[in-house]
Short mmCIF file of C-alpha atoms in Angstrom, two decimals:
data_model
loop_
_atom_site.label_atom_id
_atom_site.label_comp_id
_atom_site.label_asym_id
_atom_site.label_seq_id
_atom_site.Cartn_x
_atom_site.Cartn_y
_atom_site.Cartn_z
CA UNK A 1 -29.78 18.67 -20.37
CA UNK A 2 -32.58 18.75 -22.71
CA UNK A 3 -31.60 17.46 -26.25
CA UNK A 4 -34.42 16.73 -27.88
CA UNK A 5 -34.51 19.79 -29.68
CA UNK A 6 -30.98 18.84 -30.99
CA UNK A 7 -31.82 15.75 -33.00
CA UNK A 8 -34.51 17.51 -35.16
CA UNK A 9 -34.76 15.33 -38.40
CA UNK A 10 -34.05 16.78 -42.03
CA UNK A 11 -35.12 15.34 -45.37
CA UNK A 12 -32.42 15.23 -48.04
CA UNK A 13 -33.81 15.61 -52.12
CA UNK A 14 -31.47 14.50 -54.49
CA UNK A 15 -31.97 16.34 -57.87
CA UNK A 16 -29.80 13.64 -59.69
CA UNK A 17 -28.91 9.73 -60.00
CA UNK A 18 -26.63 8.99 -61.97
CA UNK A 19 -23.40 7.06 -60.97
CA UNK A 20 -20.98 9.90 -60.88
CA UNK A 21 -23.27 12.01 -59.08
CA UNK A 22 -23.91 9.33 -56.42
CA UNK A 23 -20.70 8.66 -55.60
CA UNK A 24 -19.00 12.65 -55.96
CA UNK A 25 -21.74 14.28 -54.45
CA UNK A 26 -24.01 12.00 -51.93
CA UNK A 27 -23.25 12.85 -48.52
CA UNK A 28 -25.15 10.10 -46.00
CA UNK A 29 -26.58 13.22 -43.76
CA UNK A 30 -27.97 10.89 -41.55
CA UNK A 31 -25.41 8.17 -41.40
CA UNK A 32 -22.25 7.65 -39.45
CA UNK A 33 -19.67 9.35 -41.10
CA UNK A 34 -16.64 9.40 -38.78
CA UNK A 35 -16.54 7.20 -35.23
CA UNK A 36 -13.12 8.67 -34.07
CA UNK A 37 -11.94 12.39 -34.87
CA UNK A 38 -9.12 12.79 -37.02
CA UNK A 39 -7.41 15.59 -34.94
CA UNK A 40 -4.69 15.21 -32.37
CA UNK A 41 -6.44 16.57 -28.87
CA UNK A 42 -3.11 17.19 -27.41
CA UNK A 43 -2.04 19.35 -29.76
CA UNK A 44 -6.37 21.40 -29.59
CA UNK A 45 -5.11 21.81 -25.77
CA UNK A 46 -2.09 22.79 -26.74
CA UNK A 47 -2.99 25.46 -29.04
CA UNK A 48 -6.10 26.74 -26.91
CA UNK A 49 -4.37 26.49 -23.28
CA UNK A 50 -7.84 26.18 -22.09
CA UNK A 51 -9.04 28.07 -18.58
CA UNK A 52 -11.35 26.46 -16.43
CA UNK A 53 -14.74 27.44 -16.86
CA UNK A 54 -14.38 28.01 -20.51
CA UNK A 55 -17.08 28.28 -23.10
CA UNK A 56 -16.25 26.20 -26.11
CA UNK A 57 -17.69 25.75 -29.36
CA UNK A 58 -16.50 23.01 -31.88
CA UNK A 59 -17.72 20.52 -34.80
CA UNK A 60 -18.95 17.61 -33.19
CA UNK A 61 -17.10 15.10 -35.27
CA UNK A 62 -16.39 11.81 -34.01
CA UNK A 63 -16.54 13.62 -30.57
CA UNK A 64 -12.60 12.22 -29.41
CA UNK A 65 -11.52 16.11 -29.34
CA UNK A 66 -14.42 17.29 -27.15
CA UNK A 67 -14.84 14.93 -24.35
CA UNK A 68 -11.10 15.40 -24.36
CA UNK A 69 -11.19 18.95 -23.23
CA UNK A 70 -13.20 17.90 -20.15
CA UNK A 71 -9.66 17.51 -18.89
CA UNK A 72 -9.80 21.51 -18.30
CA UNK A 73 -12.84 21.73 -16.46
CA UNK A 74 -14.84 23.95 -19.12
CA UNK A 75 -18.32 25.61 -18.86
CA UNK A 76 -20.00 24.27 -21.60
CA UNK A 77 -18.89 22.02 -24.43
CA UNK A 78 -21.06 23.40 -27.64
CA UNK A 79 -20.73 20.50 -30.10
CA UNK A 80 -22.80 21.56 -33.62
CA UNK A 81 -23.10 19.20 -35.97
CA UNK A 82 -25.64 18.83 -38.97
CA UNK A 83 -25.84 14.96 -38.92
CA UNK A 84 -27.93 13.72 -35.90
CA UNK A 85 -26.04 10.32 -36.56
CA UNK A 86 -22.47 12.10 -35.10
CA UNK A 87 -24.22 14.01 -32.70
CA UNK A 88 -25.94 10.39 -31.56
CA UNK A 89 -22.30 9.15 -31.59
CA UNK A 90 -21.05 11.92 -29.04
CA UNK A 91 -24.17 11.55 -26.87
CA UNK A 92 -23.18 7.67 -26.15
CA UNK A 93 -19.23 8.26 -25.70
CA UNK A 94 -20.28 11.03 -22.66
CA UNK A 95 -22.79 8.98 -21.37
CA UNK A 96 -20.51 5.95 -20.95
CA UNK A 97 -18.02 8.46 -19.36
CA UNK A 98 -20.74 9.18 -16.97
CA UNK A 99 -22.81 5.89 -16.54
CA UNK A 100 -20.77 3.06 -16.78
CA UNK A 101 -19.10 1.36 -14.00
CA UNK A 102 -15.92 1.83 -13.89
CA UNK A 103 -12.47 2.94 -16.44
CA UNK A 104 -12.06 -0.64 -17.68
CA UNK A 105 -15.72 -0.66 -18.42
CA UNK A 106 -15.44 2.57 -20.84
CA UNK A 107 -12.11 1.37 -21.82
CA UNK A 108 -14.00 -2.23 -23.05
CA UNK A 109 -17.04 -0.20 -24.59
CA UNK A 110 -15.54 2.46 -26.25
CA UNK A 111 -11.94 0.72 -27.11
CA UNK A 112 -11.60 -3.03 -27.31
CA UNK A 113 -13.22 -4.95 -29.93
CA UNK A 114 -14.95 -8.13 -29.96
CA UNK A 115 -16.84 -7.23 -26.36
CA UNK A 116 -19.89 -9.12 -26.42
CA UNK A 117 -20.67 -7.72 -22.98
CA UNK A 118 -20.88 -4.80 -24.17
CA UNK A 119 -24.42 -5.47 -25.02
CA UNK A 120 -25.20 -5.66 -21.48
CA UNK A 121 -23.46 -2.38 -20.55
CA UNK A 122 -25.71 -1.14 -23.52
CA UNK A 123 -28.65 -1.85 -21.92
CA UNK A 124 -27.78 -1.63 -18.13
CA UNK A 125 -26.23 1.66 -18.01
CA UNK A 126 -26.57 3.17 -21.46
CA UNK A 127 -30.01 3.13 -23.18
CA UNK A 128 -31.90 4.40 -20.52
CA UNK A 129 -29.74 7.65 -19.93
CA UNK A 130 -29.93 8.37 -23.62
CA UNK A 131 -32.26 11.09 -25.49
CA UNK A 132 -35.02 10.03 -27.26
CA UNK A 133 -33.07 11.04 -30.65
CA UNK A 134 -30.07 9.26 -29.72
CA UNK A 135 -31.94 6.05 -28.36
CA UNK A 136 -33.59 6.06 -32.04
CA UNK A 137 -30.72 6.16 -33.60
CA UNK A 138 -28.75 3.25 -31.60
CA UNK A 139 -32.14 0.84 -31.55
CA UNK A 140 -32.25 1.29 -35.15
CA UNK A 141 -31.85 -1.88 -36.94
CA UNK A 142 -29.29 -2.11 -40.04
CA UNK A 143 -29.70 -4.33 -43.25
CA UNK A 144 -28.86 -7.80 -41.42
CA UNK A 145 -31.38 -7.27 -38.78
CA UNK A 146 -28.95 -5.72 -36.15
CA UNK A 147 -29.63 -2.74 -34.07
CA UNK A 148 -26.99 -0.21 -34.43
CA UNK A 149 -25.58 -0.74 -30.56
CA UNK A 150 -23.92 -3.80 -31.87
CA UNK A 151 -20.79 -2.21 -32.95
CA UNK A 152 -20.16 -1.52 -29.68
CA UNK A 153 -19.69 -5.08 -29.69
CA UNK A 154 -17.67 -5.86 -32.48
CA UNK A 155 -14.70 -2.53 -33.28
CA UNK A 156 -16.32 0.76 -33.00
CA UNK A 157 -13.64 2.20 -34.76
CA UNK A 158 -14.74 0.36 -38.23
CA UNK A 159 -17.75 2.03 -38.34
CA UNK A 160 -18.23 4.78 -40.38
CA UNK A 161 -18.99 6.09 -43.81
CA UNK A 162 -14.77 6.94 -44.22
CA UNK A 163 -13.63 4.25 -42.14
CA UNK A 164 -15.20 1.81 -44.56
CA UNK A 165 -13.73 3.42 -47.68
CA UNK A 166 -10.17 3.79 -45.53
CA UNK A 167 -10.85 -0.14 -45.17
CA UNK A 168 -11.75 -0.74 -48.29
CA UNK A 169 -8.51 1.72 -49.32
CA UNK A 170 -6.37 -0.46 -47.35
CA UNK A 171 -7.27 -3.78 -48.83
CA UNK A 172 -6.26 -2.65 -52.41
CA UNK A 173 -3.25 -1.19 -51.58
CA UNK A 174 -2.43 -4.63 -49.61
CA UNK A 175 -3.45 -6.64 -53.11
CA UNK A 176 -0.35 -4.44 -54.48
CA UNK A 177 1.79 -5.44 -52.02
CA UNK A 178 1.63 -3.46 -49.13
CA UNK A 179 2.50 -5.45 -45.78
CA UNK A 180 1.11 -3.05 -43.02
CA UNK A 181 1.49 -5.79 -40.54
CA UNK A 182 5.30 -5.30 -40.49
CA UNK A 183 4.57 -1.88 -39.70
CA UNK A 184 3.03 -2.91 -36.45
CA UNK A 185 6.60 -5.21 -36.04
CA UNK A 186 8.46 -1.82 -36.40
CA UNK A 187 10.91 -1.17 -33.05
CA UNK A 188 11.83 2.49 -34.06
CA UNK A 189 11.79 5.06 -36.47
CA UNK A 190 14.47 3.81 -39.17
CA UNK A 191 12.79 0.54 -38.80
CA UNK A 192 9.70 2.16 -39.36
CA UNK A 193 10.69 4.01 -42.31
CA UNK A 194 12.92 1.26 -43.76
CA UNK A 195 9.32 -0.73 -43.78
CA UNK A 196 7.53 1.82 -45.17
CA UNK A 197 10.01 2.53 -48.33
CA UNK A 198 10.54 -1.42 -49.31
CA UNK A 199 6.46 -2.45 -48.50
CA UNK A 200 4.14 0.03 -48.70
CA UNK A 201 5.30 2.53 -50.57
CA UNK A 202 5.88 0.51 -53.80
CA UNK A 203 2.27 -0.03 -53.60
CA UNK A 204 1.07 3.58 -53.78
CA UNK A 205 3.28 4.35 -56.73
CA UNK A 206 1.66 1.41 -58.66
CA UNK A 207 0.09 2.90 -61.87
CA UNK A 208 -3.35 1.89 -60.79
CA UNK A 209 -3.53 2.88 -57.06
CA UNK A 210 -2.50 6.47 -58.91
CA UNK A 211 -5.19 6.20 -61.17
CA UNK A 212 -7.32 5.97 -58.34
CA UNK A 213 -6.45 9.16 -56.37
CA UNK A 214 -6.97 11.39 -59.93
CA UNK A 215 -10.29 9.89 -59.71
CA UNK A 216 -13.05 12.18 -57.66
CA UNK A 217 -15.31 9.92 -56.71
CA UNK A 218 -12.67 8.12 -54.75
CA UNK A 219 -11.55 10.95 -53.24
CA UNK A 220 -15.34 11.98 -51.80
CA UNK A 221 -15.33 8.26 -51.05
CA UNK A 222 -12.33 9.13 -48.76
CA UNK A 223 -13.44 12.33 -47.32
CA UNK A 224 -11.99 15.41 -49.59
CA UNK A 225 -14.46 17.91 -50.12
CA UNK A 226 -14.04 19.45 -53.98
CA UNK A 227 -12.42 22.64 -52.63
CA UNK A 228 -10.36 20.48 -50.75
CA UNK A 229 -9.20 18.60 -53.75
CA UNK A 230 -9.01 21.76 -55.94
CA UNK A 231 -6.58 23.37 -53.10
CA UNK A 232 -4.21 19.94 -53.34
CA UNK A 233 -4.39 20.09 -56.95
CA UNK A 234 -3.24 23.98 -56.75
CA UNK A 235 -0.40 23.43 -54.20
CA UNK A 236 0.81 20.36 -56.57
CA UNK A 237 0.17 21.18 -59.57
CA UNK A 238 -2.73 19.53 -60.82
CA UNK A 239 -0.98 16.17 -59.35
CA UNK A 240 -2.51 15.12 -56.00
CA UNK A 241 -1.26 11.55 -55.29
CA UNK A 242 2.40 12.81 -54.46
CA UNK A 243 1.02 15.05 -51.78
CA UNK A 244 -1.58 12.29 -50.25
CA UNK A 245 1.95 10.17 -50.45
CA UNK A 246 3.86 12.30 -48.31
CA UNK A 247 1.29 12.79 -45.56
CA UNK A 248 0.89 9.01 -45.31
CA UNK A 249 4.58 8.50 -45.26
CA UNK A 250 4.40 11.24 -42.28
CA UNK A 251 1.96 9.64 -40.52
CA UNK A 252 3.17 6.41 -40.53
CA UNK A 253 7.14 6.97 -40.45
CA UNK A 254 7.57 10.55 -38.71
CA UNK A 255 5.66 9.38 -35.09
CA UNK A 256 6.15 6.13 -33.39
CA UNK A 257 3.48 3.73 -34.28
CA UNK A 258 2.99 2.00 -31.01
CA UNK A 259 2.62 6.29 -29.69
CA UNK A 260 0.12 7.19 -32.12
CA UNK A 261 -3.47 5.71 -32.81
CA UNK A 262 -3.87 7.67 -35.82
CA UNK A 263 -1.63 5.32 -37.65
CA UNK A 264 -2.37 2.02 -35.37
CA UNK A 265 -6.14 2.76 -37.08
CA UNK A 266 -5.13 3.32 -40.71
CA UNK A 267 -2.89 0.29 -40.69
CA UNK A 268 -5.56 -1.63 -39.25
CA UNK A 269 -4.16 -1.99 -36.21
CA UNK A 270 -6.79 -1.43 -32.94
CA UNK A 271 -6.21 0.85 -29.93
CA UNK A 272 -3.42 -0.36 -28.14
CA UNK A 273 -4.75 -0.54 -24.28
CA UNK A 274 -2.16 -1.83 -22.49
CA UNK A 275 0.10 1.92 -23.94
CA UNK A 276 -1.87 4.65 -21.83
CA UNK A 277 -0.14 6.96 -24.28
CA UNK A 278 -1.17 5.62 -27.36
CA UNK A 279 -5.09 5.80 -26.65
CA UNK A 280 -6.78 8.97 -27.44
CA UNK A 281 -6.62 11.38 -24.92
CA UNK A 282 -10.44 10.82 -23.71
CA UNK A 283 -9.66 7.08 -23.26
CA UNK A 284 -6.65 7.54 -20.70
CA UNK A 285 -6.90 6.62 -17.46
CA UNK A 286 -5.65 9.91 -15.91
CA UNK A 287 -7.80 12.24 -17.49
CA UNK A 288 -10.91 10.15 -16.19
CA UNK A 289 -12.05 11.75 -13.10
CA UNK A 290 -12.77 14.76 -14.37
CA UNK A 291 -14.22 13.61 -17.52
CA UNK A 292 -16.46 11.45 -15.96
CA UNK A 293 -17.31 14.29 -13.70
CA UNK A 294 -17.59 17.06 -16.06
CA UNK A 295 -19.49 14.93 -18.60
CA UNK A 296 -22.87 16.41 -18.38
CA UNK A 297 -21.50 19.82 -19.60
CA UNK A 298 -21.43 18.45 -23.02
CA UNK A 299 -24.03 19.95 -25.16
CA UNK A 300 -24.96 18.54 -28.84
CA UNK A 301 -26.93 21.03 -31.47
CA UNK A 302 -27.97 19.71 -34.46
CA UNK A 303 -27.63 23.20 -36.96
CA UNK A 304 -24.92 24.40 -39.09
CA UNK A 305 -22.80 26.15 -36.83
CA UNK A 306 -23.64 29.60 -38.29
CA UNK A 307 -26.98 29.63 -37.23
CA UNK A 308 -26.22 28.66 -33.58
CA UNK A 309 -23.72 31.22 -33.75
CA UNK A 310 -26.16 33.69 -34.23
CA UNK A 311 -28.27 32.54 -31.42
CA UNK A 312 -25.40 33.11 -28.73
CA UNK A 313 -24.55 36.65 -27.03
CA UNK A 314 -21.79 38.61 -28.01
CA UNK A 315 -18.19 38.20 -26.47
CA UNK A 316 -19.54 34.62 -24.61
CA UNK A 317 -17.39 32.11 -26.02
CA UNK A 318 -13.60 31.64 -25.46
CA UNK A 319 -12.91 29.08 -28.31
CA UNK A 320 -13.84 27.90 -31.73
CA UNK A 321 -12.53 24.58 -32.82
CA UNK A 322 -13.60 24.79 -36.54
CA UNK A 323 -11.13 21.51 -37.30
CA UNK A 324 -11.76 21.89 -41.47
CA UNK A 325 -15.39 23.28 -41.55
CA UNK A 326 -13.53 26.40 -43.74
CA UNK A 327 -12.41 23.97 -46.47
CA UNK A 328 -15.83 23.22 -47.24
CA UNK A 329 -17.29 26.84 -47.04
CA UNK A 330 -17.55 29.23 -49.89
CA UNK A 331 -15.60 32.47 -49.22
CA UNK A 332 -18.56 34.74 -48.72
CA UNK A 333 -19.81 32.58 -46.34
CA UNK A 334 -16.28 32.71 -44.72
CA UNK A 335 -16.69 35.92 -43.87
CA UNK A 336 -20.15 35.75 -42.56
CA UNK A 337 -19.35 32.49 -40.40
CA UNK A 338 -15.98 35.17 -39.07
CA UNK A 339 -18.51 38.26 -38.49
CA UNK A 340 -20.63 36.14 -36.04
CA UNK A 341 -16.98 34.48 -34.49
CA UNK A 342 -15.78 37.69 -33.94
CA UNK A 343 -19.32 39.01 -32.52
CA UNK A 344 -19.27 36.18 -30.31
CA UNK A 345 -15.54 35.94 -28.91
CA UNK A 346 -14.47 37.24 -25.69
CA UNK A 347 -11.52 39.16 -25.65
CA UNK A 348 -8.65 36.56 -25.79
CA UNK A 349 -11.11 34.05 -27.40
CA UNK A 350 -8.98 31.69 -29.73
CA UNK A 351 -9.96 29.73 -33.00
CA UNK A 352 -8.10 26.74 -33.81
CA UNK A 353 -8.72 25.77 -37.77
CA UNK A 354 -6.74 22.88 -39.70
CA UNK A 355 -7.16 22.93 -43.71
CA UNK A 356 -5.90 20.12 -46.36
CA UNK A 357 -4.42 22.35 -48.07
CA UNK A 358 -1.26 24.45 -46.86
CA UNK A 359 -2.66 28.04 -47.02
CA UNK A 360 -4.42 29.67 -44.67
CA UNK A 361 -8.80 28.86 -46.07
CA UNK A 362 -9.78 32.14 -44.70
CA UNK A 363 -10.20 35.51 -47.56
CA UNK A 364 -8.46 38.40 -46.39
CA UNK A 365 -11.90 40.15 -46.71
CA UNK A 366 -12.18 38.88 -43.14
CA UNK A 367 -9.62 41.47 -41.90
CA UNK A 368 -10.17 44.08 -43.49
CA UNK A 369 -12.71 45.59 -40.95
CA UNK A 370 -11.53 47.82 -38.02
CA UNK A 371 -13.39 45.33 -36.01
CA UNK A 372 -11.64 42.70 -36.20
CA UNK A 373 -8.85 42.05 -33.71
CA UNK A 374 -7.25 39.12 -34.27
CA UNK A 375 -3.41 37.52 -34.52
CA UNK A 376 -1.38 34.59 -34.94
CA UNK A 377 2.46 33.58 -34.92
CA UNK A 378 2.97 31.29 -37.75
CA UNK A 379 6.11 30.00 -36.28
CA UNK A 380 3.94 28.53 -33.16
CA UNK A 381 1.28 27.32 -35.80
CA UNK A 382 3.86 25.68 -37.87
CA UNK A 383 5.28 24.38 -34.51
CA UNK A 384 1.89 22.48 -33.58
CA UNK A 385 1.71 21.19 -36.93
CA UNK A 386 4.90 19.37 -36.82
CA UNK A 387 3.57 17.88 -33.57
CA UNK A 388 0.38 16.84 -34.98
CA UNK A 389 0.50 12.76 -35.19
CA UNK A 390 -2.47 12.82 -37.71
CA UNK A 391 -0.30 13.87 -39.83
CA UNK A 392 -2.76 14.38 -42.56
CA UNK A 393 -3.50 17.86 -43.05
CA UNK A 394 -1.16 20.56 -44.70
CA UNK A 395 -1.82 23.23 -42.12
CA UNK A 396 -3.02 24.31 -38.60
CA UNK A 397 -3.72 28.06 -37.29
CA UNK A 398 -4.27 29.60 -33.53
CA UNK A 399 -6.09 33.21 -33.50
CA UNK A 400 -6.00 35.08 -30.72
CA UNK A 401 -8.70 38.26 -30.38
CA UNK A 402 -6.58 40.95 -28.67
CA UNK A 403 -7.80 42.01 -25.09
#
């Protein structure tokens, strides 16, 4: 697989400097921004029931949800992402799949911190198998003199434009008296929720923590796109730290903790190794194999995902994962990104799409034309969403193209 055309640099201009713009606006294009995907890959397979030999297309992410589908033996695994620094991130994960030794040696790479071997795998196995691009990126040296491989060496999963802000998010809340180390004591779900009621929450009701949340630049800080605040701010009224409050006490009360990685990570807790079930789905022992073996069919492209789109034949792919791309879209360019889905999908093709908010992000626009095909059961959507141990988005939808 060629992929030096996927790591094509771009240069970012910023047109203003003040503080409010900094922090509200300034998106590090070509910086980590995620190093896990916040999406539940049980319930992707789940709502795709994936063929072999299936032609996917998703957003790149933090890459979790795509090696994951390796599981079903696809095709081709399109990952598009804008940020080389993601698509870097996804190039290492498959290649460790692929080159290093053994399970426990992925497992200790990708999922245990404070691996100083890992260095050694680094440079063993890793660096020569990479691209060019993604060899840049990793050999890049940070502010303290360090290349960038080292956080394979010290927690992966603390890397990260968000996870820094989550970290810095969960030391505050801790200075108001949060104790999310009983959590992590928690035997069951009253216990869990008991917890949550007398130690944490307490602390996001305090006046200032809600201060916080009305404040944008936090919110960026945290990952909410502006339409994703204004649709939280419609569906509660102008008010969005109830809402954020709810999905947190979802995530960390509705799903055991010891099950569920999503909330071992935002309670600071790491990957729990010795519970096959509680590491994402890519990291399990059983799924292995055939990722390892089906590896190489992961393909990163560094463009937005409308003009690679374009570049594919019609009726060729069999599923979109667009995770929350929508939220950040304008409607008009909704309905071009949906032309070019529908041009591309096969017949049965299915598009999975989570939002923030709790309606569906797609203009009705979309459906208006003859051409388009498409349905979904919104008791089976709401069914996945109830499953979903992230917990922190207000809504999931499957669409089928008809046959």
């Amino acid at each position: 697989m060629n992929t030096k055309a996927y790591f094509h640099s771009k240069t970012t201009i910023l047109d203003s400097f003040s503080a409010s713009k900094f922090f509200a606006e300034l998106k590090p294009q070509h910086k980590l921004i995620q190093s896990q995907t916040w999406a539940d890959s049980h319930i992707d397979l789940l709502a795709l029931n994936l063929k072999p030999a299936a032609n996917i297309v998703t957003i790149a992410a933090g890459a979790c949800h795509a090696l994951a589908y390796l599981s079903t033996k696809p095709a081709a695994i399109h990952c598009v992402d804008e940020n080389p620094a993601q698509l870097a991130l996804l190039e290492i994960k498959a290649k460790a799949l692929m080159h290093l030794p053994d399970y426990d040696a992925v497992l200790k790479f990708l999922a245990q911190p404070h691996q100083s071997d890992n260095l050694k795998r680094y440079q063993r196995h890793l660096r020569a198998n990479l691209s060019e691009q993604a060899s840049h990126y990793w050999q890049k040296r940070n502010l303290f003199g360090r290349p960038r491989y080292y956080a394979f060496s010290k927690n992966l999963q603390e890397h990260g434009y968000y996870n820094t802000s989550l970290r810095g998010l969960r030391f505050l809340l801790s200075q108001l008296g949060a104790r999310f180390d009983k959590l992590q004591q928690a035997k069951d779900l009253p216990q869990q929720n008991l917890i949550f009621e007398q130690t944490i929450l307490p602390a996001l009701q305090n006046k200032y923590f809600q201060f916080l949340m009305q404040r944008r630049f936090v919110l960026n800080r945290l990952g909410f796109s502006q339409n994703q605040i204004t649709r939280l701010k419609n569906a509660n009224q102008e008010e969005i730290s109830p809402i954020l409050i709810q999905r947190l006490r979802r995530l960390l009360c509705d799903f055991s903790i010891s099950d569920n990685h999503f909330a071992q990570q935002v309670i600071g807790q790491t990957y729990q190794i010795q519970q096959q079930q509680s590491l994402p789905l890519y990291l399990q022992k059983e799924v292995f194999p055939q990722l390892r073996q089906y590896a190489h069919r992961v393909h990163p492209h560094q463009q937005r995902l409308i003009d690679f789109l374009q570049q594919q034949s019609a009726q060729s792919i069999d599923a979109f994962v667009l995770q929350d791309h929508l939220d950040y879209l304008h409607p008009d360019h909704i309905k071009t990104l949906w032309q070019e889905i529908n041009r591309c999908s096969a017949p049965g093709a299915k598009v999975l799409i989570r939002s923030l908010g709790t309606q569906l992000p797609l203009p009705q626009i979309v459906f208006q034309s003859t051409e388009t095909n498409w349905k979904t059961n919104s008791l089976h959507n709401q069914a996945l969403q109830n499953k979903d141990r992230c917990a922190l988005y207000g809504s999931l939808f499957v669409f089928e193209k008809s046959c």
